[in-house]
Amino acid sequence: MEEKNCIFCQIVNKEVASKIIYENEYNIAFLDIFPIGEGHTIVIPKKHYNNIEVIPEKDLIEIIKTIKYLSKLLHDKLNFDGYNILQNNFKAAGQVVQHFHFHIIPRNFNDSRFRLAIPREKASDNDLNQIMKKIKA
Ligand SMILES: [Zn+2]
C-alpha cells in the first residue's frame, strides 16, 4: 500500500534521499530535515496509512516497539535532557504529511524552540459532563 505523491512513501522506496537512522521489516526512521532539536526523528510505518484511525493494531504495535527502541538509543547517544513523542492527526492538529508518523523530539532544559506550556483554564463540572454525554451516547 503506497501513495504516488507521498513524500514518506518515496523515502520508504528510497526514491527520495533521507538520513535513515533505523529500518526494520515494518518501519523506517529518519532525521527530520526541519529539526526542532538535534536528533529530531520521524518514525513511519513502511505501509501508507493516513492516520491513527486506519492503521491496523498490529502495525501500531510494531511502530510503538520501534519508538521505544529508538527513544533509548537516541537518548543514550545524544545525551539530551528529555524528549517528546508527538503524533498529529488531520491538518487541524498540524499533520502536514498525510502518512501516519511519530516525531521523537529531543528536549533540553535550556531549549526555547518548542514549548508545551499552553495557557489552560479549568473546565466546569457541567462542561465535562456535557462532553461525557456526547462521547458515551
Ligand atoms: Zn505514504
PDB file of C-alpha atoms and ligand atoms in Angstrom:
ATOM      1  CA  MET A   1       0.000   0.000   0.000  1.00  0.00           C
ATOM      2  CA  GLU A   2       1.525   3.304  -1.056  1.00  0.00           C
ATOM      3  CA  GLU A   3       0.588   6.647  -2.482  1.00  0.00           C
ATOM      4  CA  LYS A   4       2.373   8.008  -5.519  1.00  0.00           C
ATOM      5  CA  ASN A   5       2.800  11.569  -4.344  1.00  0.00           C
ATOM      6  CA  CYS A   6       3.507  10.796  -0.729  1.00  0.00           C
ATOM      7  CA  ILE A   7       6.971  12.023   0.275  1.00  0.00           C
ATOM      8  CA  PHE A   8       7.204   9.429   3.054  1.00  0.00           C
ATOM      9  CA  CYS A   9       6.368   6.566   0.662  1.00  0.00           C
ATOM     10  CA  GLN A  10       9.103   7.930  -1.589  1.00  0.00           C
ATOM     11  CA  ILE A  11      11.508   7.826   1.359  1.00  0.00           C
ATOM     12  CA  VAL A  12      10.477   4.214   2.108  1.00  0.00           C
ATOM     13  CA  ASN A  13      11.127   3.312  -1.537  1.00  0.00           C
ATOM     14  CA  LYS A  14      14.463   5.201  -1.484  1.00  0.00           C
ATOM     15  CA  GLU A  15      13.246   7.418  -4.331  1.00  0.00           C
ATOM     16  CA  VAL A  16      13.991  10.421  -2.135  1.00  0.00           C
ATOM     17  CA  ALA A  17      17.184  10.590  -0.120  1.00  0.00           C
ATOM     18  CA  SER A  18      16.877  10.830   3.640  1.00  0.00           C
ATOM     19  CA  LYS A  19      19.043  10.337   6.693  1.00  0.00           C
ATOM     20  CA  ILE A  20      17.737   6.915   7.671  1.00  0.00           C
ATOM     21  CA  ILE A  21      18.867   6.021  11.184  1.00  0.00           C
ATOM     22  CA  TYR A  22      16.926   2.779  11.578  1.00  0.00           C
ATOM     23  CA  GLU A  23      14.904   0.373   9.475  1.00  0.00           C
ATOM     24  CA  ASN A  24      13.216  -2.955  10.084  1.00  0.00           C
ATOM     25  CA  GLU A  25      10.572  -5.069   8.357  1.00  0.00           C
ATOM     26  CA  TYR A  26       7.719  -2.731   9.334  1.00  0.00           C
ATOM     27  CA  ASN A  27       9.131   0.726   9.954  1.00  0.00           C
ATOM     28  CA  ILE A  28      11.696   3.258   8.923  1.00  0.00           C
ATOM     29  CA  ALA A  29      13.106   6.148  10.960  1.00  0.00           C
ATOM     30  CA  PHE A  30      14.939   9.181   9.593  1.00  0.00           C
ATOM     31  CA  LEU A  31      16.129  12.562  10.769  1.00  0.00           C
ATOM     32  CA  ASP A  32      13.651  15.425  10.317  1.00  0.00           C
ATOM     33  CA  ILE A  33      15.103  17.961   7.878  1.00  0.00           C
ATOM     34  CA  PHE A  34      13.375  20.740   9.835  1.00  0.00           C
ATOM     35  CA  PRO A  35      14.507  19.640  13.295  1.00  0.00           C
ATOM     36  CA  ILE A  36      13.126  21.204  16.444  1.00  0.00           C
ATOM     37  CA  GLY A  37      16.113  19.789  18.280  1.00  0.00           C
ATOM     38  CA  GLU A  38      19.295  17.858  17.471  1.00  0.00           C
ATOM     39  CA  GLY A  39      18.280  14.287  16.640  1.00  0.00           C
ATOM     40  CA  HIS A  40      14.611  15.078  15.892  1.00  0.00           C
ATOM     41  CA  THR A  41      13.467  11.838  14.289  1.00  0.00           C
ATOM     42  CA  ILE A  42      10.428  10.819  12.229  1.00  0.00           C
ATOM     43  CA  VAL A  43       9.247   7.212  12.579  1.00  0.00           C
ATOM     44  CA  ILE A  44       6.838   5.850   9.969  1.00  0.00           C
ATOM     45  CA  PRO A  45       5.291   2.530   9.005  1.00  0.00           C
ATOM     46  CA  LYS A  46       6.518   1.345   5.614  1.00  0.00           C
ATOM     47  CA  LYS A  47       2.905   0.935   4.558  1.00  0.00           C
ATOM     48  CA  HIS A  48       0.903   4.076   3.864  1.00  0.00           C
ATOM     49  CA  TYR A  49      -1.843   4.827   6.383  1.00  0.00           C
ATOM     50  CA  ASN A  50      -3.274   8.306   6.684  1.00  0.00           C
ATOM     51  CA  ASN A  51      -3.717   8.457  10.454  1.00  0.00           C
ATOM     52  CA  ILE A  52      -4.184   6.525  13.689  1.00  0.00           C
ATOM     53  CA  GLU A  53      -7.801   5.698  12.833  1.00  0.00           C
ATOM     54  CA  VAL A  54      -6.851   3.470   9.911  1.00  0.00           C
ATOM     55  CA  ILE A  55      -3.525   1.890  10.859  1.00  0.00           C
ATOM     56  CA  PRO A  56      -4.089  -1.754  11.883  1.00  0.00           C
ATOM     57  CA  GLU A  57      -3.339  -2.517  15.521  1.00  0.00           C
ATOM     58  CA  LYS A  58      -0.568  -4.955  14.627  1.00  0.00           C
ATOM     59  CA  ASP A  59       1.275  -2.216  12.697  1.00  0.00           C
ATOM     60  CA  LEU A  60       0.692   0.258  15.504  1.00  0.00           C
ATOM     61  CA  ILE A  61       2.218  -2.172  17.980  1.00  0.00           C
ATOM     62  CA  GLU A  62       5.267  -2.569  15.746  1.00  0.00           C
ATOM     63  CA  ILE A  63       5.799   1.180  15.445  1.00  0.00           C
ATOM     64  CA  ILE A  64       5.469   1.687  19.201  1.00  0.00           C
ATOM     65  CA  LYS A  65       8.112  -1.009  19.724  1.00  0.00           C
ATOM     66  CA  THR A  66      10.388   0.823  17.283  1.00  0.00           C
ATOM     67  CA  ILE A  67       9.780   4.142  19.045  1.00  0.00           C
ATOM     68  CA  LYS A  68      10.635   2.606  22.405  1.00  0.00           C
ATOM     69  CA  TYR A  69      13.879   1.228  20.980  1.00  0.00           C
ATOM     70  CA  LEU A  70      14.828   4.480  19.242  1.00  0.00           C
ATOM     71  CA  SER A  71      13.937   6.658  22.220  1.00  0.00           C
ATOM     72  CA  LYS A  72      16.508   4.889  24.368  1.00  0.00           C
ATOM     73  CA  LEU A  73      19.064   4.773  21.566  1.00  0.00           C
ATOM     74  CA  LEU A  74      18.791   8.498  20.817  1.00  0.00           C
ATOM     75  CA  HIS A  75      18.743   9.437  24.497  1.00  0.00           C
ATOM     76  CA  ASP A  76      21.884   7.374  25.163  1.00  0.00           C
ATOM     77  CA  LYS A  77      23.779   8.572  22.094  1.00  0.00           C
ATOM     78  CA  LEU A  78      22.813  12.241  22.027  1.00  0.00           C
ATOM     79  CA  ASN A  79      22.582  12.980  25.753  1.00  0.00           C
ATOM     80  CA  PHE A  80      19.611  15.338  25.675  1.00  0.00           C
ATOM     81  CA  ASP A  81      17.679  16.031  28.880  1.00  0.00           C
ATOM     82  CA  GLY A  82      14.325  14.592  27.745  1.00  0.00           C
ATOM     83  CA  TYR A  83      12.123  14.162  24.716  1.00  0.00           C
ATOM     84  CA  ASN A  84       8.567  14.467  23.457  1.00  0.00           C
ATOM     85  CA  ILE A  85       6.843  11.832  21.360  1.00  0.00           C
ATOM     86  CA  LEU A  86       4.326  13.585  19.145  1.00  0.00           C
ATOM     87  CA  GLN A  87       1.777  12.221  16.706  1.00  0.00           C
ATOM     88  CA  ASN A  88      -0.591  14.553  14.812  1.00  0.00           C
ATOM     89  CA  ASN A  89      -3.848  13.526  13.122  1.00  0.00           C
ATOM     90  CA  PHE A  90      -5.514  15.681  10.458  1.00  0.00           C
ATOM     91  CA  LYS A  91      -4.491  19.135   9.279  1.00  0.00           C
ATOM     92  CA  ALA A  92      -6.217  20.979  12.120  1.00  0.00           C
ATOM     93  CA  ALA A  93      -3.844  19.224  14.506  1.00  0.00           C
ATOM     94  CA  GLY A  94      -0.762  20.064  12.456  1.00  0.00           C
ATOM     95  CA  GLN A  95      -0.442  16.891  10.373  1.00  0.00           C
ATOM     96  CA  VAL A  96       1.487  18.072   7.303  1.00  0.00           C
ATOM     97  CA  VAL A  97       2.326  14.750   5.615  1.00  0.00           C
ATOM     98  CA  GLN A  98      -0.698  12.505   5.296  1.00  0.00           C
ATOM     99  CA  HIS A  99       1.281   9.346   6.077  1.00  0.00           C
ATOM    100  CA  PHE A 100       0.934   8.268   9.706  1.00  0.00           C
ATOM    101  CA  HIS A 101       4.054   9.157  11.647  1.00  0.00           C
ATOM    102  CA  PHE A 102       5.525   9.901  15.037  1.00  0.00           C
ATOM    103  CA  HIS A 103       8.045  12.555  15.976  1.00  0.00           C
ATOM    104  CA  ILE A 104      10.682  11.920  18.602  1.00  0.00           C
ATOM    105  CA  ILE A 105      11.720  15.419  19.650  1.00  0.00           C
ATOM    106  CA  PRO A 106      14.809  15.777  21.839  1.00  0.00           C
ATOM    107  CA  ARG A 107      14.493  18.428  24.527  1.00  0.00           C
ATOM    108  CA  ASN A 108      16.911  20.221  26.802  1.00  0.00           C
ATOM    109  CA  PHE A 109      16.279  22.334  29.861  1.00  0.00           C
ATOM    110  CA  ASN A 110      17.648  25.387  28.102  1.00  0.00           C
ATOM    111  CA  ASP A 111      15.915  24.951  24.736  1.00  0.00           C
ATOM    112  CA  SER A 112      13.434  27.564  23.618  1.00  0.00           C
ATOM    113  CA  ARG A 113      12.124  26.412  20.247  1.00  0.00           C
ATOM    114  CA  PHE A 114       9.362  24.130  21.416  1.00  0.00           C
ATOM    115  CA  ARG A 115       7.035  24.850  24.304  1.00  0.00           C
ATOM    116  CA  LEU A 116       4.211  22.796  25.716  1.00  0.00           C
ATOM    117  CA  ALA A 117       3.297  25.497  28.226  1.00  0.00           C
ATOM    118  CA  ILE A 118      -0.134  26.240  26.797  1.00  0.00           C
ATOM    119  CA  PRO A 119      -2.473  28.519  28.755  1.00  0.00           C
ATOM    120  CA  ARG A 120      -5.305  26.375  30.142  1.00  0.00           C
ATOM    121  CA  GLU A 121      -8.443  27.077  32.129  1.00  0.00           C
ATOM    122  CA  LYS A 122     -10.097  24.621  34.449  1.00  0.00           C
ATOM    123  CA  ALA A 123     -13.299  23.204  32.917  1.00  0.00           C
ATOM    124  CA  SER A 124     -16.536  23.374  34.864  1.00  0.00           C
ATOM    125  CA  ASP A 125     -18.051  20.121  36.071  1.00  0.00           C
ATOM    126  CA  ASN A 126     -21.074  20.877  33.869  1.00  0.00           C
ATOM    127  CA  ASP A 127     -18.917  21.274  30.734  1.00  0.00           C
ATOM    128  CA  LEU A 128     -17.146  17.990  31.415  1.00  0.00           C
ATOM    129  CA  ASN A 129     -20.471  16.235  31.966  1.00  0.00           C
ATOM    130  CA  GLN A 130     -21.809  17.556  28.642  1.00  0.00           C
ATOM    131  CA  ILE A 131     -18.753  16.221  26.822  1.00  0.00           C
ATOM    132  CA  MET A 132     -19.047  12.867  28.592  1.00  0.00           C
ATOM    133  CA  LYS A 133     -22.664  12.612  27.435  1.00  0.00           C
ATOM    134  CA  LYS A 134     -21.635  13.155  23.797  1.00  0.00           C
ATOM    135  CA  ILE A 135     -18.811  10.602  23.988  1.00  0.00           C
ATOM    136  CA  LYS A 136     -20.924   7.944  25.655  1.00  0.00           C
ATOM    137  CA  ALA A 137     -24.080   8.486  23.569  1.00  0.00           C
TER     138      ALA A 137
HETATM  139 ZN    ZN B   1       2.857   7.422   2.225  1.00  0.00          ZN
END
